[in-house]
Coordinates of C-alpha atoms in Angstrom, one line a residue:
X59 CA -83.2 9.3 11.5
X60 CA -79.9 7.9 10.3
X61 CA -77.2 6.9 12.7
X62 CA -73.8 8.5 12.0
X63 CA -71.0 6.0 11.3
X64 CA -68.2 5.7 13.8
X65 CA -64.7 6.0 12.6
X66 CA -61.9 3.8 13.9
X67 CA -59.0 5.7 15.4
X68 CA -55.7 5.6 13.4
X69 CA -53.9 3.6 16.0
X70 CA -56.4 0.8 15.5
X71 CA -55.7 0.7 11.8
X72 CA -52.0 0.7 12.3
X73 CA -52.2 -2.1 15.0
X74 CA -54.4 -4.2 12.8
X75 CA -52.2 -3.9 9.7
X76 CA -49.1 -4.6 11.7
X77 CA -50.6 -7.7 13.3
X78 CA -51.7 -8.9 9.8
X79 CA -48.2 -8.4 8.4
X80 CA -46.6 -10.3 11.3
X81 CA -49.0 -13.2 10.8
X82 CA -48.3 -13.3 7.1
X83 CA -44.5 -13.3 7.7
X84 CA -44.9 -16.1 10.3
X85 CA -46.9 -18.2 7.8
X86 CA -44.3 -17.7 5.1
X87 CA -41.5 -18.6 7.5
X88 CA -43.2 -21.9 8.5
X89 CA -43.7 -22.8 4.8
X90 CA -40.1 -22.0 4.0
X91 CA -38.9 -24.1 6.9
X92 CA -40.8 -27.1 5.5
X93 CA -39.4 -26.8 2.0
X94 CA -36.4 -28.4 0.4
X95 CA -33.0 -27.3 1.4
X96 CA -30.0 -27.1 -0.9
X97 CA -27.1 -29.5 -0.3
X98 CA -23.5 -28.9 -1.0
X99 CA -21.8 -31.5 -3.2
X100 CA -18.2 -31.9 -3.8
X101 CA -17.3 -32.2 -7.5
X102 CA -13.9 -32.9 -8.8
X103 CA -13.1 -30.9 -11.9
X104 CA -12.2 -32.9 -14.9
X105 CA -8.8 -32.4 -16.5
X106 CA -8.9 -30.1 -19.5
X107 CA -6.4 -28.9 -22.0
X108 CA -8.3 -25.8 -22.9
X109 CA -6.9 -22.4 -22.1
X110 CA -10.0 -21.7 -19.9
X111 CA -8.9 -24.3 -17.4
X112 CA -6.2 -22.0 -16.1
X113 CA -6.8 -20.3 -12.8
X114 CA -8.3 -16.8 -13.2
X115 CA -6.6 -15.3 -10.1
X116 CA -2.9 -15.5 -10.3
X117 CA -0.8 -14.5 -7.3
X118 CA 1.5 -11.6 -7.8
X119 CA 5.2 -12.5 -7.7
X120 CA 6.8 -12.4 -4.3
X121 CA 8.9 -9.2 -3.7
X122 CA 12.6 -9.6 -4.1
X123 CA 14.4 -10.8 -1.0
X124 CA 16.6 -8.4 1.0
X125 CA 20.2 -8.7 -0.3
X126 CA 22.3 -11.1 1.8
X127 CA 25.2 -8.7 2.1
X128 CA 23.1 -5.8 3.5
X129 CA 23.9 -6.3 7.2
X130 CA 21.5 -7.1 10.1
X131 CA 19.1 -5.3 12.3
X132 CA 16.8 -2.3 11.6
X133 CA 18.0 -0.6 8.4
X134 CA 17.2 0.9 5.1
X135 CA 18.7 -1.1 2.2
X136 CA 19.3 0.5 -1.2
X137 CA 20.4 -1.7 -4.1
X138 CA 22.1 0.1 -6.9
X139 CA 21.7 -2.7 -9.4
X140 CA 18.0 -3.3 -8.7
X141 CA 17.1 0.3 -8.1
X142 CA 15.1 -0.9 -5.1
X143 CA 14.8 0.0 -1.4
X144 CA 13.9 -2.2 1.5
X145 CA 12.7 -1.1 4.9
X146 CA 14.0 -3.8 7.3
X147 CA 12.9 -4.1 10.9
X148 CA 14.9 -5.1 13.9
X149 CA 14.1 -8.8 13.3
X150 CA 15.6 -8.7 9.7
X151 CA 12.1 -8.9 8.2
X152 CA 11.4 -6.5 5.3
X153 CA 8.4 -4.3 6.1
X154 CA 8.2 -2.7 2.7
X155 CA 10.1 -2.7 -0.6
X156 CA 9.7 -0.5 -3.6
X157 CA 11.6 0.6 -6.7
X158 CA 13.2 4.0 -7.0
X159 CA 14.6 6.4 -9.7
X160 CA 18.3 7.1 -8.9
X161 CA 20.1 10.3 -9.6
X162 CA 23.0 10.6 -12.0
X163 CA 25.6 9.8 -9.4
X164 CA 25.5 6.7 -7.2
X165 CA 26.7 6.5 -3.6
X166 CA 29.5 4.1 -2.9
X167 CA 28.4 0.7 -1.5
X168 CA 28.7 0.7 2.3
X169 CA 27.0 1.6 5.5
X170 CA 25.7 5.1 6.2
X171 CA 23.5 6.8 8.8
X172 CA 20.5 9.0 8.3
X173 CA 21.5 12.6 9.2
X174 CA 19.5 15.6 8.2
X175 CA 15.8 15.3 7.3
X176 CA 13.9 18.0 5.5
X177 CA 10.1 18.0 5.2
X178 CA 10.0 19.8 1.9
X179 CA 12.4 21.7 -0.5
X180 CA 13.2 22.0 -4.2
X181 CA 15.3 19.1 -5.6
X182 CA 18.4 19.6 -7.6
X183 CA 16.3 19.1 -10.8
X184 CA 14.0 22.0 -9.8
X185 CA 11.1 19.8 -8.8
X186 CA 9.4 20.4 -5.4
X187 CA 10.1 17.4 -3.2
X188 CA 9.0 16.2 0.2
X189 CA 10.2 13.7 2.9
X190 CA 13.9 14.3 2.1
X191 CA 16.1 11.9 4.0
X192 CA 19.9 12.7 3.6
X193 CA 22.4 9.9 4.3
X194 CA 25.7 10.5 2.4
X195 CA 27.9 13.0 0.6
X196 CA 30.5 12.2 -2.2
X197 CA 32.5 14.7 -4.2
X198 CA 30.1 17.5 -3.4
X199 CA 26.9 15.5 -4.2
X200 CA 24.4 14.9 -1.4
X201 CA 22.6 11.6 -1.5
X202 CA 19.0 11.6 -0.2
X203 CA 15.7 9.8 -0.6
X204 CA 12.8 11.9 -1.6
X205 CA 9.4 12.0 -3.3
X206 CA 8.1 14.6 -5.7
X207 CA 5.2 16.6 -4.2
X208 CA 3.1 15.9 -7.3
X209 CA 4.0 12.2 -7.3
X210 CA 5.8 12.4 -10.6
X211 CA 9.0 10.6 -11.7
X212 CA 12.0 12.8 -12.1
X213 CA 12.6 14.5 -15.5
X214 CA 15.6 13.5 -17.5
X215 CA 18.8 15.1 -16.1
X216 CA 20.6 17.8 -18.0
X217 CA 23.7 16.5 -19.7
X218 CA 26.6 16.6 -17.3
X219 CA 24.3 17.2 -14.3
X220 CA 25.4 15.6 -11.0
X221 CA 22.4 14.7 -8.9
X222 CA 22.2 12.4 -5.9
X223 CA 18.5 12.5 -5.3
X224 CA 16.9 9.0 -5.1
X225 CA 13.3 9.6 -6.1
X226 CA 10.3 7.4 -5.2
X227 CA 6.5 7.4 -5.3
X228 CA 4.7 9.6 -2.7
X229 CA 3.4 6.7 -0.6
X230 CA 6.8 5.1 -0.5
X231 CA 8.4 8.4 0.4
X232 CA 5.9 8.7 3.3
X233 CA 6.8 5.2 4.5
X234 CA 10.5 5.8 4.3
X235 CA 10.1 9.2 6.1
X236 CA 8.3 7.5 9.0
X237 CA 10.8 4.6 9.1
X238 CA 14.1 6.5 8.5
X239 CA 14.5 8.7 11.6
X240 CA 17.8 10.4 12.3
X241 CA 20.5 7.7 13.1
X242 CA 18.8 4.9 11.1
X243 CA 21.4 2.8 9.2
X244 CA 21.3 3.0 5.4
X245 CA 23.1 0.1 3.7
X246 CA 24.0 0.6 0.0
X247 CA 24.8 -2.6 -2.0
X248 CA 25.7 -3.2 -5.6

């Protein structure tokens, strides 16, 4: 009479295969540890006149310095000539700088203070804007920093239009909104 074959339980198979795999990895690790190891060598590049010898990663140019005649302390600096804004901290270090699109009328150079702030409205050009920070009024024209809700640049002004909105990109508008709380100094320079 034949004797029935006994089956090994599944845990025995799993344990046996795991032990075999661990042993194989250990053997390979020992062999790898006995092999050759790469060594670092310092090589001096030879001079070359070819265009490929130029560095491939060029540093971006440093942002323009805060204008000297813009005062001291924590402030927003707006340069009419450069069409640029700087957010300057209490230690006179620029925290951010960016270009802007000015309106058709410029504020006079001088020192102003952030007054009213409006989260969102429609600009004088009919474009929905956000983060509106008002700082001056001249001949019936309000001057304010803002960003178009859709992130676009302002459309060309109608002939004879008098606009004082100083438009910027959305991310810059958010930064200025956070920095320019009511009472913050705004310095306008030529």
